[in-house]
Tab-separated table of C-alpha atoms (C1' of nucleotides) in Angstrom:
chain	number	residue	atom	x	y	z
T	977	MET	CA	-15.547	2.472	10.082
T	978	HIS	CA	-15.659	-1.007	8.592
T	979	ARG	CA	-16.783	0.105	5.203
T	980	GLY	CA	-17.326	-3.547	4.372
T	981	THR	CA	-18.115	-5.400	1.076
T	982	VAL	CA	-21.615	-4.180	0.411
T	983	GLN	CA	-22.562	-0.418	1.007
T	984	LYS	CA	-26.024	0.559	1.838
T	985	GLY	CA	-27.538	3.884	1.684
T	986	ARG	CA	-26.587	6.986	-0.074
T	987	PRO	CA	-22.742	7.135	-0.887
T	988	ARG	CA	-20.492	9.776	0.298
T	989	ASP	CA	-20.276	12.607	-2.060
T	990	PHE	CA	-16.718	13.649	-1.292
T	991	ASP	CA	-13.319	11.903	-1.091
T	992	ARG	CA	-12.680	11.357	2.590
T	993	ASP	CA	-8.810	11.405	1.917
T	994	VAL	CA	-8.902	14.489	0.001
T	995	ALA	CA	-11.061	16.126	2.704
T	996	LEU	CA	-8.567	14.935	5.317
T	997	GLU	CA	-5.589	16.272	3.514
T	998	LYS	CA	-7.456	19.717	3.352
T	999	ALA	CA	-7.960	19.546	6.985
T	1000	MET	CA	-4.422	18.786	7.689
T	1001	GLU	CA	-3.150	21.600	5.620
T	1002	THR	CA	-5.447	23.980	7.395
T	1003	PHE	CA	-4.506	22.813	10.894
T	1004	TRP	CA	-0.925	23.209	9.760
T	1005	LEU	CA	-1.290	26.783	8.897
T	1006	TYR	CA	-3.497	27.832	11.903
T	1007	GLY	CA	-2.901	25.285	14.575
T	1008	TYR	CA	-5.312	23.151	16.395
T	1009	GLU	CA	-7.353	25.751	18.437
T	1010	GLY	CA	-6.652	28.420	15.782
T	1011	THR	CA	-8.619	26.500	13.094
T	1012	SER	CA	-12.480	26.951	13.383
T	1013	LEU	CA	-14.800	24.530	12.099
T	1014	SER	CA	-16.142	26.921	9.401
T	1015	GLN	CA	-12.628	27.150	8.167
T	1016	LEU	CA	-12.421	23.554	8.031
T	1017	THR	CA	-15.662	22.862	6.322
T	1018	SER	CA	-14.892	25.612	3.789
T	1019	ALA	CA	-11.411	24.161	3.223
T	1020	MET	CA	-12.694	20.695	2.816
T	1021	ASP	CA	-15.694	21.869	0.788
T	1022	ILE	CA	-18.285	20.032	2.960
T	1023	ARG	CA	-20.891	20.801	5.491
T	1024	PRO	CA	-20.652	20.229	9.289
T	1025	PRO	CA	-22.858	17.195	9.332
T	1026	SER	CA	-20.645	15.444	6.642
T	1027	LEU	CA	-17.584	16.285	8.680
T	1028	TYR	CA	-19.022	14.953	11.898
T	1029	ALA	CA	-20.380	11.852	10.363
T	1030	ALA	CA	-17.107	11.020	8.640
T	1031	PHE	CA	-14.489	12.148	11.393
T	1032	GLY	CA	-16.463	12.223	14.692
T	1033	SER	CA	-15.267	15.542	15.965
T	1034	LYS	CA	-12.724	18.414	15.481
T	1035	GLU	CA	-10.469	16.579	17.860
T	1036	LYS	CA	-10.720	13.229	16.069
T	1037	LEU	CA	-10.169	15.012	12.819
T	1038	PHE	CA	-7.114	16.798	14.049
T	1039	LEU	CA	-5.683	13.349	15.497
T	1040	GLU	CA	-6.212	11.840	12.063
T	1041	SER	CA	-4.511	14.874	10.357
T	1042	VAL	CA	-1.405	14.182	12.545
T	1043	ASN	CA	-1.377	10.566	11.582
T	1044	LEU	CA	-1.632	11.602	7.943
T	1045	TYR	CA	1.151	14.192	8.409
T	1046	LEU	CA	3.347	11.701	10.044
T	1047	GLN	CA	2.914	9.179	7.234
T	1048	ARG	CA	3.260	11.761	4.678
T	1049	TYR	CA	5.783	13.962	5.819
T	1050	GLY	CA	7.475	12.288	8.732
T	1051	ALA	CA	8.558	8.900	7.485
T	1052	TYR	CA	11.528	10.257	5.816
T	1053	ARG	CA	13.174	10.506	9.294
T	1054	GLU	CA	13.106	6.690	9.879
T	1055	THR	CA	14.183	6.021	6.322
T	1056	ALA	CA	16.996	8.412	6.498
T	1057	LEU	CA	18.478	6.947	9.564
T	1058	ALA	CA	17.850	3.393	8.468
T	1059	HIS	CA	19.372	3.621	5.029
T	1060	SER	CA	22.730	5.042	6.149
T	1061	ALA	CA	26.162	3.372	6.712
T	1062	THR	CA	26.917	5.361	9.948
T	1063	ALA	CA	24.900	7.377	12.397
T	1064	LYS	CA	26.477	10.463	11.455
T	1065	GLU	CA	25.699	10.000	7.915
T	1066	GLY	CA	22.044	9.058	8.826
T	1067	ILE	CA	21.579	12.294	10.944
T	1068	GLU	CA	23.090	14.273	8.103
T	1069	VAL	CA	20.740	12.915	5.682
T	1070	LEU	CA	17.757	13.369	7.982
T	1071	PHE	CA	18.548	17.156	8.467
T	1072	GLU	CA	19.214	17.602	4.681
T	1073	ARG	CA	15.850	16.000	3.799
T	1074	THR	CA	14.342	18.048	6.465
T	1075	ILE	CA	15.497	21.262	4.984
T	1076	GLN	CA	14.315	20.041	1.476
T	1077	GLN	CA	10.954	19.576	2.769
T	1078	PHE	CA	10.555	22.514	4.747
T	1079	PHE	CA	11.523	24.679	1.575
T	1080	ALA	CA	9.831	22.548	-1.038
T	1081	GLY	CA	6.375	23.996	-0.867
T	1082	ARG	CA	5.802	27.756	-1.575
T	1083	ASP	CA	4.911	28.570	2.262
T	1084	HIS	CA	7.741	27.528	4.565
T	1085	LYS	CA	5.840	25.549	7.180
T	1086	GLY	CA	8.036	23.613	9.351
T	1087	CYS	CA	6.987	20.653	11.488
T	1088	PHE	CA	3.334	20.184	12.067
T	1089	VAL	CA	3.945	18.405	15.356
T	1090	VAL	CA	5.840	21.443	16.671
T	1091	LEU	CA	3.719	24.062	15.483
T	1092	THR	CA	0.039	23.131	15.800
T	1093	ALA	CA	-0.509	22.775	19.739
T	1094	LEU	CA	2.689	23.669	21.512
T	1095	SER	CA	0.336	25.623	23.952
T	1096	GLY	CA	-3.257	26.432	24.452
T	1097	SER	CA	-6.195	26.174	26.567
T	1098	GLN	CA	-6.929	23.390	29.055
T	1099	ASP	CA	-9.662	22.147	26.601
T	1100	SER	CA	-7.016	21.113	24.287
T	1101	SER	CA	-4.475	19.504	26.728
T	1102	GLU	CA	-5.120	16.001	25.484
T	1103	VAL	CA	-4.187	17.159	21.979
T	1104	GLN	CA	-1.099	18.866	23.437
T	1105	GLN	CA	0.040	15.635	25.201
T	1106	PHE	CA	-0.597	13.703	22.057
T	1107	LEU	CA	1.739	15.846	20.190
T	1108	SER	CA	4.197	16.124	23.016
T	1109	ALA	CA	4.460	12.373	23.072
T	1110	GLU	CA	4.909	12.361	19.321
T	1111	ARG	CA	7.892	14.771	19.824
T	1112	ARG	CA	9.285	12.569	22.376
T	1113	ARG	CA	9.339	9.735	19.751
T	1114	THR	CA	11.806	11.883	17.763
T	1115	VAL	CA	14.336	11.687	20.560
T	1116	GLN	CA	14.088	7.919	20.676
T	1117	LEU	CA	14.589	7.860	17.013
T	1118	PHE	CA	17.976	9.748	17.282
T	1119	LYS	CA	18.779	7.664	20.280
T	1120	ALA	CA	18.248	4.365	18.675
T	1121	ARG	CA	20.404	5.311	15.595
T	1122	LEU	CA	23.136	6.593	17.845
T	1123	GLU	CA	23.226	3.462	19.832
T	1124	GLN	CA	23.141	1.260	16.721
T	1125	GLY	CA	26.253	3.317	15.719
T	1126	LYS	CA	27.828	2.490	18.962
T	1127	VAL	CA	27.378	-1.143	18.445
T	1128	ALA	CA	28.862	-0.846	14.822
T	1129	GLY	CA	31.654	1.188	15.996
T	1130	ASP	CA	31.067	4.422	14.100
T	1131	ILE	CA	30.174	6.099	17.410
T	1132	ALA	CA	32.588	6.211	20.195
T	1133	ALA	CA	31.978	3.881	23.074
T	1134	GLN	CA	32.170	6.664	25.637
T	1135	THR	CA	29.588	8.868	23.788
T	1136	ASP	CA	26.732	10.219	25.800
T	1137	VAL	CA	24.010	9.200	23.465
T	1138	ASP	CA	21.198	10.532	25.474
T	1139	ALA	CA	22.682	14.055	25.436
T	1140	LEU	CA	23.302	13.740	21.726
T	1141	ALA	CA	19.709	12.512	20.927
T	1142	GLU	CA	18.192	15.361	22.925
T	1143	TYR	CA	20.519	18.037	21.260
T	1144	PHE	CA	19.686	16.778	17.889
T	1145	THR	CA	15.905	16.856	18.707
T	1146	ALA	CA	16.094	20.535	20.206
T	1147	LEU	CA	17.867	21.606	17.120
T	1148	LEU	CA	15.340	20.002	14.748
T	1149	PHE	CA	12.533	21.704	16.655
T	1150	GLY	CA	14.259	24.921	16.854
T	1151	LEU	CA	14.689	24.766	13.116
T	1152	THR	CA	11.045	24.651	12.680
T	1153	ILE	CA	10.750	27.901	14.585
T	1154	GLN	CA	13.477	29.712	12.795
T	1155	ILE	CA	12.026	28.836	9.438
T	1156	ARG	CA	8.591	30.176	10.753
T	1157	ASP	CA	10.424	33.156	11.547
T	1158	GLY	CA	11.647	33.667	7.907
T	1159	LEU	CA	15.156	31.846	8.047
T	1160	ASP	CA	16.150	31.333	4.398
T	1161	GLU	CA	17.205	28.042	2.966
T	1162	ALA	CA	20.955	28.722	2.688
T	1163	SER	CA	21.123	29.948	6.418
T	1164	ALA	CA	19.199	26.884	7.477
T	1165	ARG	CA	21.840	24.737	5.642
T	1166	SER	CA	24.642	26.631	7.398
T	1167	LEU	CA	22.953	26.354	10.760
T	1168	VAL	CA	22.678	22.538	10.377
T	1169	ALA	CA	26.423	22.337	9.249
T	1170	VAL	CA	27.336	23.932	12.453
T	1171	ALA	CA	25.051	21.526	14.500
T	1172	LEU	CA	26.466	18.454	12.716
T	1173	SER	CA	30.076	19.457	13.367
T	1174	VAL	CA	29.801	17.911	16.878
T	1175	LEU	CA	29.943	14.431	15.547
G	1263	MET	CA	-1.214	56.595	30.641
G	1264	HIS	CA	-0.080	60.133	31.859
G	1265	ARG	CA	-1.127	59.439	35.481
G	1266	GLY	CA	0.004	63.038	36.375
G	1267	THR	CA	0.528	64.889	39.456
G	1268	VAL	CA	-3.008	65.416	40.688
G	1269	GLN	CA	-5.454	62.434	40.446
G	1270	LYS	CA	-9.049	63.083	39.987
G	1271	GLY	CA	-11.943	60.756	40.434
G	1272	ARG	CA	-12.110	57.429	42.138
G	1273	PRO	CA	-8.809	55.798	42.520
G	1274	ARG	CA	-8.351	52.319	41.088
G	1275	ASP	CA	-8.894	49.506	43.701
G	1276	PHE	CA	-6.251	47.063	42.328
G	1277	ASP	CA	-2.414	47.311	41.542
G	1278	ARG	CA	-2.020	47.641	38.109
G	1279	ASP	CA	1.495	45.986	38.102
G	1280	VAL	CA	0.252	42.989	40.179
G	1281	ALA	CA	-2.597	42.554	37.839
G	1282	LEU	CA	-0.377	42.608	34.636
G	1283	GLU	CA	1.960	40.099	36.335
G	1284	LYS	CA	-1.044	37.835	36.882
G	1285	ALA	CA	-2.041	38.318	33.266
G	1286	MET	CA	1.481	37.504	32.043
G	1287	GLU	CA	1.608	34.220	34.077
G	1288	THR	CA	-1.793	33.211	32.728
G	1289	PHE	CA	-0.704	33.891	29.141
G	1290	TRP	CA	2.521	32.040	29.795
G	1291	LEU	CA	0.665	28.769	30.797
G	1292	TYR	CA	-2.066	28.878	27.927
G	1293	GLY	CA	-0.887	31.209	25.297
G	1294	TYR	CA	-2.390	34.313	23.640
G	1295	GLU	CA	-5.401	32.732	22.157
G	1296	GLY	CA	-5.577	29.963	24.603
G	1297	THR	CA	-6.390	32.280	27.530
G	1298	SER	CA	-9.875	33.538	27.758
G	1299	LEU	CA	-11.083	36.887	29.171
G	1300	SER	CA	-12.813	35.275	31.874
G	1301	GLN	CA	-9.618	33.354	32.780
G	1302	LEU	CA	-7.796	36.712	32.846
G	1303	THR	CA	-10.314	38.520	34.959
G	1304	SER	CA	-10.317	35.580	37.395
G	1305	ALA	CA	-6.483	35.487	37.707
G	1306	MET	CA	-6.131	39.283	37.951
G	1307	ASP	CA	-9.082	39.512	40.354
G	1308	ILE	CA	-10.731	42.463	38.410
G	1309	ARG	CA	-13.821	42.689	36.296
G	1310	PRO	CA	-13.859	43.132	32.605
G	1311	PRO	CA	-14.665	46.913	32.755
G	1312	SER	CA	-11.654	47.524	34.864
G	1313	LEU	CA	-9.458	45.377	32.475
G	1314	TYR	CA	-10.471	47.510	29.620
G	1315	ALA	CA	-10.134	50.638	31.364
G	1316	ALA	CA	-6.554	49.872	32.372
G	1317	PHE	CA	-5.242	47.946	29.569
G	1318	GLY	CA	-7.462	48.629	26.455
G	1319	SER	CA	-8.044	45.291	24.961
G	1320	LYS	CA	-6.907	41.744	25.269
G	1321	GLU	CA	-4.181	42.264	22.630
G	1322	LYS	CA	-2.843	45.190	24.368
G	1323	LEU	CA	-2.836	43.385	27.597
G	1324	PHE	CA	-0.854	40.606	26.041
G	1325	LEU	CA	1.784	42.973	24.455
G	1326	GLU	CA	2.282	44.572	27.814
G	1327	SER	CA	2.704	41.113	29.239
G	1328	VAL	CA	5.406	40.352	26.556
G	1329	ASN	CA	7.316	43.544	27.524
G	1330	LEU	CA	6.960	42.583	31.337
G	1331	TYR	CA	8.298	39.288	30.538
G	1332	LEU	CA	11.172	40.438	28.512
G	1333	GLN	CA	12.153	43.013	31.299
G	1334	ARG	CA	11.635	40.424	34.031
G	1335	TYR	CA	12.795	37.295	32.569
G	1336	GLY	CA	14.562	38.099	29.268
G	1337	ALA	CA	17.151	40.696	30.448
G	1338	TYR	CA	19.605	38.165	31.801
G	1339	ARG	CA	20.566	37.414	28.208
G	1340	GLU	CA	21.899	40.717	27.563
G	1341	THR	CA	23.719	40.785	30.932
G	1342	ALA	CA	25.235	37.467	30.312
G	1343	LEU	CA	26.768	38.319	26.816
G	1344	ALA	CA	27.930	41.683	28.048
G	1345	HIS	CA	29.561	40.614	31.352
G	1346	SER	CA	31.883	38.182	29.929
G	1347	ALA	CA	35.491	38.266	28.772
G	1348	THR	CA	34.824	35.993	25.599
G	1349	ALA	CA	31.903	35.421	23.279
G	1350	LYS	CA	32.323	31.729	24.257
G	1351	GLU	CA	31.946	32.444	27.885
G	1352	GLY	CA	29.120	34.889	27.461
G	1353	ILE	CA	27.235	32.120	25.464
G	1354	GLU	CA	28.094	29.606	28.174
G	1355	VAL	CA	26.649	31.700	30.867
G	1356	LEU	CA	23.510	32.645	28.920
G	1357	PHE	CA	22.608	28.963	28.620
G	1358	GLU	CA	23.503	28.175	32.242
G	1359	ARG	CA	21.162	31.059	33.296
G	1360	THR	CA	18.518	29.856	30.920
G	1361	ILE	CA	18.539	26.433	32.455
G	1362	GLN	CA	18.551	27.859	35.945
G	1363	GLN	CA	15.477	30.100	35.107
G	1364	PHE	CA	13.557	27.541	33.308
G	1365	PHE	CA	13.926	25.150	36.326
G	1366	ALA	CA	13.634	27.650	39.055
G	1367	GLY	CA	9.884	27.617	39.346
G	1368	ARG	CA	7.811	24.676	40.226
G	1369	ASP	CA	6.311	24.458	36.739
G	1370	HIS	CA	8.911	24.218	33.954
G	1371	LYS	CA	7.642	26.945	31.590
G	1372	GLY	CA	10.158	27.658	28.985
G	1373	CYS	CA	10.348	30.879	26.958
G	1374	PHE	CA	7.248	32.871	26.814
G	1375	VAL	CA	7.975	34.446	23.233
G	1376	VAL	CA	8.427	30.871	21.975
G	1377	LEU	CA	5.271	29.364	23.589
G	1378	THR	CA	2.382	31.808	23.629
G	1379	ALA	CA	1.676	32.430	20.055
G	1380	LEU	CA	3.591	30.310	17.674
G	1381	SER	CA	0.745	29.746	15.492
G	1382	GLY	CA	-2.977	30.612	15.796
G	1383	SER	CA	-5.881	32.113	13.728
G	1384	GLN	CA	-5.516	34.936	11.470
G	1385	ASP	CA	-7.089	37.129	14.120
G	1386	SER	CA	-3.960	36.965	16.039
G	1387	SER	CA	-1.409	37.185	13.216
G	1388	GLU	CA	-0.315	40.692	14.464
G	1389	VAL	CA	0.574	39.216	17.883
G	1390	GLN	CA	2.388	36.322	16.017
G	1391	GLN	CA	4.552	38.643	14.120
G	1392	PHE	CA	5.387	40.664	17.134
G	1393	LEU	CA	6.650	37.589	18.848
G	1394	SER	CA	8.389	36.576	15.756
G	1395	ALA	CA	10.203	39.864	15.438
G	1396	GLU	CA	11.079	39.444	19.097
G	1397	ARG	CA	12.540	36.155	18.491
G	1398	ARG	CA	14.617	37.524	15.611
G	1399	ARG	CA	16.072	39.959	18.141
G	1400	THR	CA	17.581	36.969	19.820
G	1401	VAL	CA	19.562	36.037	16.751
G	1402	GLN	CA	20.922	39.633	16.513
G	1403	LEU	CA	21.945	39.350	20.336
G	1404	PHE	CA	24.170	36.349	19.550
G	1405	LYS	CA	25.400	37.582	16.366
G	1406	ALA	CA	26.620	40.946	17.901
G	1407	ARG	CA	28.444	39.077	20.660
G	1408	LEU	CA	30.047	36.854	18.294
G	1409	GLU	CA	31.166	39.710	16.056
G	1410	GLN	CA	32.645	41.514	19.183
G	1411	GLY	CA	34.486	38.357	19.862
G	1412	LYS	CA	35.851	38.471	16.433
G	1413	VAL	CA	37.072	42.070	16.845
G	1414	ALA	CA	38.471	41.080	20.363
G	1415	GLY	CA	40.239	38.083	18.834
G	1416	ASP	CA	38.673	35.123	20.807
G	1417	ILE	CA	36.404	34.195	17.800
G	1418	ALA	CA	38.381	33.172	14.588
G	1419	ALA	CA	38.390	35.657	11.907
G	1420	GLN	CA	37.044	33.058	9.331
G	1421	THR	CA	34.109	32.090	11.591
G	1422	ASP	CA	30.589	32.164	10.051
G	1423	VAL	CA	29.165	34.435	12.525
G	1424	ASP	CA	25.492	34.374	11.136
G	1425	ALA	CA	25.479	30.604	10.919
G	1426	LEU	CA	26.671	30.386	14.668
G	1427	ALA	CA	24.016	32.936	15.860
G	1428	GLU	CA	21.082	31.108	13.873
G	1429	TYR	CA	22.561	27.827	15.473
G	1430	PHE	CA	22.464	28.846	19.033
G	1431	THR	CA	19.124	30.591	18.626
G	1432	ALA	CA	17.663	27.501	17.169
G	1433	LEU	CA	18.994	25.557	20.131
G	1434	LEU	CA	17.653	27.999	22.808
G	1435	PHE	CA	14.218	27.675	21.167
G	1436	GLY	CA	14.304	23.963	20.782
G	1437	LEU	CA	15.389	23.798	24.412
G	1438	THR	CA	12.178	25.426	25.451
G	1439	ILE	CA	10.138	22.772	23.755
G	1440	GLN	CA	12.058	19.945	25.225
G	1441	ILE	CA	11.523	21.451	28.495
G	1442	ARG	CA	7.722	21.786	27.809
G	1443	ASP	CA	7.913	18.041	26.858
G	1444	GLY	CA	9.340	17.272	30.262
G	1445	LEU	CA	13.169	17.208	29.918
G	1446	ASP	CA	14.923	17.135	33.238
G	1447	GLU	CA	17.392	19.646	34.435
G	1448	ALA	CA	20.443	17.207	34.218
G	1449	SER	CA	19.595	16.324	30.598
G	1450	ALA	CA	19.051	19.855	29.595
G	1451	ARG	CA	22.587	20.731	30.912
G	1452	SER	CA	24.008	17.735	29.052
G	1453	LEU	CA	22.172	18.867	25.925
G	1454	VAL	CA	23.682	22.439	26.246
G	1455	ALA	CA	27.244	20.893	26.867
G	1456	VAL	CA	27.119	19.249	23.623
G	1457	ALA	CA	25.838	22.491	21.827
G	1458	LEU	CA	28.594	24.632	23.097
G	1459	SER	CA	31.234	21.968	22.201
G	1460	VAL	CA	31.227	23.702	18.675
G	1461	LEU	CA	32.904	26.760	20.001
Y	964	DT	C1'	-42.085	0.432	-6.748
Y	965	DG	C1'	-41.732	0.578	-2.002
Y	966	DG	C1'	-38.706	0.214	2.114
Y	967	DT	C1'	-34.306	0.819	4.319
Y	968	DT	C1'	-30.253	3.161	4.947
Y	969	DT	C1'	-26.978	6.700	4.708
Y	970	DC	C1'	-25.648	10.928	3.310
Y	971	DT	C1'	-26.336	16.137	2.318
Y	972	DG	C1'	-27.638	20.816	2.986
Y	973	DT	C1'	-30.443	24.182	5.718
Y	974	DA	C1'	-31.063	26.051	9.825
Y	975	DT	C1'	-30.166	26.109	14.475
Y	976	DT	C1'	-28.602	24.770	19.055
Y	977	DG	C1'	-26.475	26.112	23.741
Y	978	DA	C1'	-22.392	27.814	25.606
Y	979	DA	C1'	-18.449	30.761	25.222
Y	980	DT	C1'	-16.015	34.584	23.081
Y	981	DG	C1'	-14.089	39.430	23.574
Y	982	DA	C1'	-15.966	43.688	24.623
Y	983	DT	C1'	-19.633	47.417	26.896
Y	984	DA	C1'	-23.754	49.949	28.580
Y	985	DT	C1'	-25.206	51.560	32.709
Y	986	DA	C1'	-25.716	52.769	37.376
Y	987	DG	C1'	-23.755	53.275	41.585
Y	988	DA	C1'	-19.524	53.999	44.518
Y	989	DA	C1'	-15.385	56.653	45.745
Y	990	DT	C1'	-12.167	60.049	45.460
Y	991	DG	C1'	-10.629	65.464	44.945
Y	992	DT	C1'	-12.326	70.191	44.260
Y	993	DG	C1'	-14.990	74.318	44.887
X	516	DC	C1'	-22.198	69.779	50.756
X	517	DA	C1'	-22.612	69.740	45.714
X	518	DC	C1'	-20.050	68.627	41.526
X	519	DA	C1'	-17.039	66.633	38.282
X	520	DT	C1'	-14.438	62.736	37.618
X	521	DT	C1'	-12.932	58.054	37.410
X	522	DC	C1'	-13.370	53.436	38.888
X	523	DT	C1'	-16.285	49.349	40.104
X	524	DA	C1'	-19.709	45.600	39.703
X	525	DT	C1'	-23.949	43.636	37.392
X	526	DA	C1'	-25.748	42.549	33.527
X	527	DT	C1'	-25.592	42.074	28.843
X	528	DC	C1'	-24.075	42.915	23.892
X	529	DA	C1'	-23.540	40.744	19.067
X	530	DT	C1'	-20.763	37.259	17.461
X	531	DT	C1'	-18.511	33.151	17.019
X	532	DC	C1'	-17.617	28.567	18.750
X	533	DA	C1'	-18.327	23.273	18.117
X	534	DA	C1'	-21.806	20.509	17.456
X	535	DT	C1'	-26.954	18.716	15.830
X	536	DA	C1'	-32.103	18.236	14.553
X	537	DC	C1'	-34.563	17.827	10.767
X	538	DA	C1'	-35.965	16.805	6.249
X	539	DG	C1'	-35.045	15.703	1.694
X	540	DA	C1'	-31.870	13.208	-1.681
X	541	DA	C1'	-29.533	9.173	-3.376
X	542	DA	C1'	-28.145	4.800	-3.151
X	543	DC	C1'	-29.300	-0.645	-2.520
X	544	DC	C1'	-32.430	-4.619	-1.925
X	545	DA	C1'	-36.761	-6.964	-2.207
DNA sequence: TGGTTTCTGTATTGAATGATATAGAATGTG
DNA sequence: CACATTCTATATCATTCAATACAGAAACCA
């Protein structure tokens, strides 16, 4: 931290950002506890001392991976909801982009935040809670946009915004599991079409 | 296996069914890989050699735990769908019973099949696939009941039964995650009410 | 060039993992 | 009572886990 103006000592041989990205990819595939340190060092092409010097611990490396994921693969949600005339349109675009992203890579991965530490040993309870809190942020995202729609008038005044927000969130998370189970893109799109019909 | 008519040798000191139930409870809380053997032997109140003699391995113990879960906590789904006049009613009852069950215990646990091995190391890929296949059975459950409704006439002929089945399944799985994240019973019920409005 | 700092690879740490070897205890049978 | 059989507890197995000690390498500054 505070990699300031003048750097003393031997410079780092590897690119920290590239290494972090490799770590994120590995965690994404095997989860927090399911990924071993030797897997990480192998994927990042560095040795344990370099990993610990640069990231502190496996847990800190994971938390940085979460943040990288959110920044790289999660930002579209805010964007989709914001750049839309109505709440309905915003949510439609959000789900469409979700499907595009989930099926963009060769391996259909689904949401990092849902997959990587849904359960696990007590040792990883902090990591689990961190992801849980992040998932709850998704509910707030939906809720805020729906309330905005209520003010704007494209969402009926008597609408139960909380229920709708929880509903879309559950669907988004369930979609990740379905995709992990092999659901194809067309089916995913049909599923979402049914879900959006409530608006 | 084949505990026949006459039993030779020292009889087992513990109740195999009780021990299996304790194992299931532990796996339910911490997942397949997140549960250690010492946790299991402690919860089951037996020593490792007894565990291996009775169940073979951690993996086999887990698979038996899955089957026990399905039999004890999963059978209501078939029942709900079968004992109903229409597909809509069957699905309504299924979700109502799901909520009742999820909130029946003091600790809200959600679906074992979703929680215990959603991701993990390559070592547990067989367990992951086993659960994945079991999750896909849920889709078939919904699909079969909806098609039955189509024949009976309570589901419109042009209905996309596949899309609906995947939709309800995604919702059921997402509900488990929401509950793990602390969703209260009233909110869960509101969420489901929204979901069912598509029928 | 010598001194300081920081990174790197090798090798290793103590602890925990899933799984057993072994010997003794508890049953039914002859 | 011996005997065969099966279970039990103690102690331990090799392996893997996350994390480091150490010494050399590579940069900067004086």
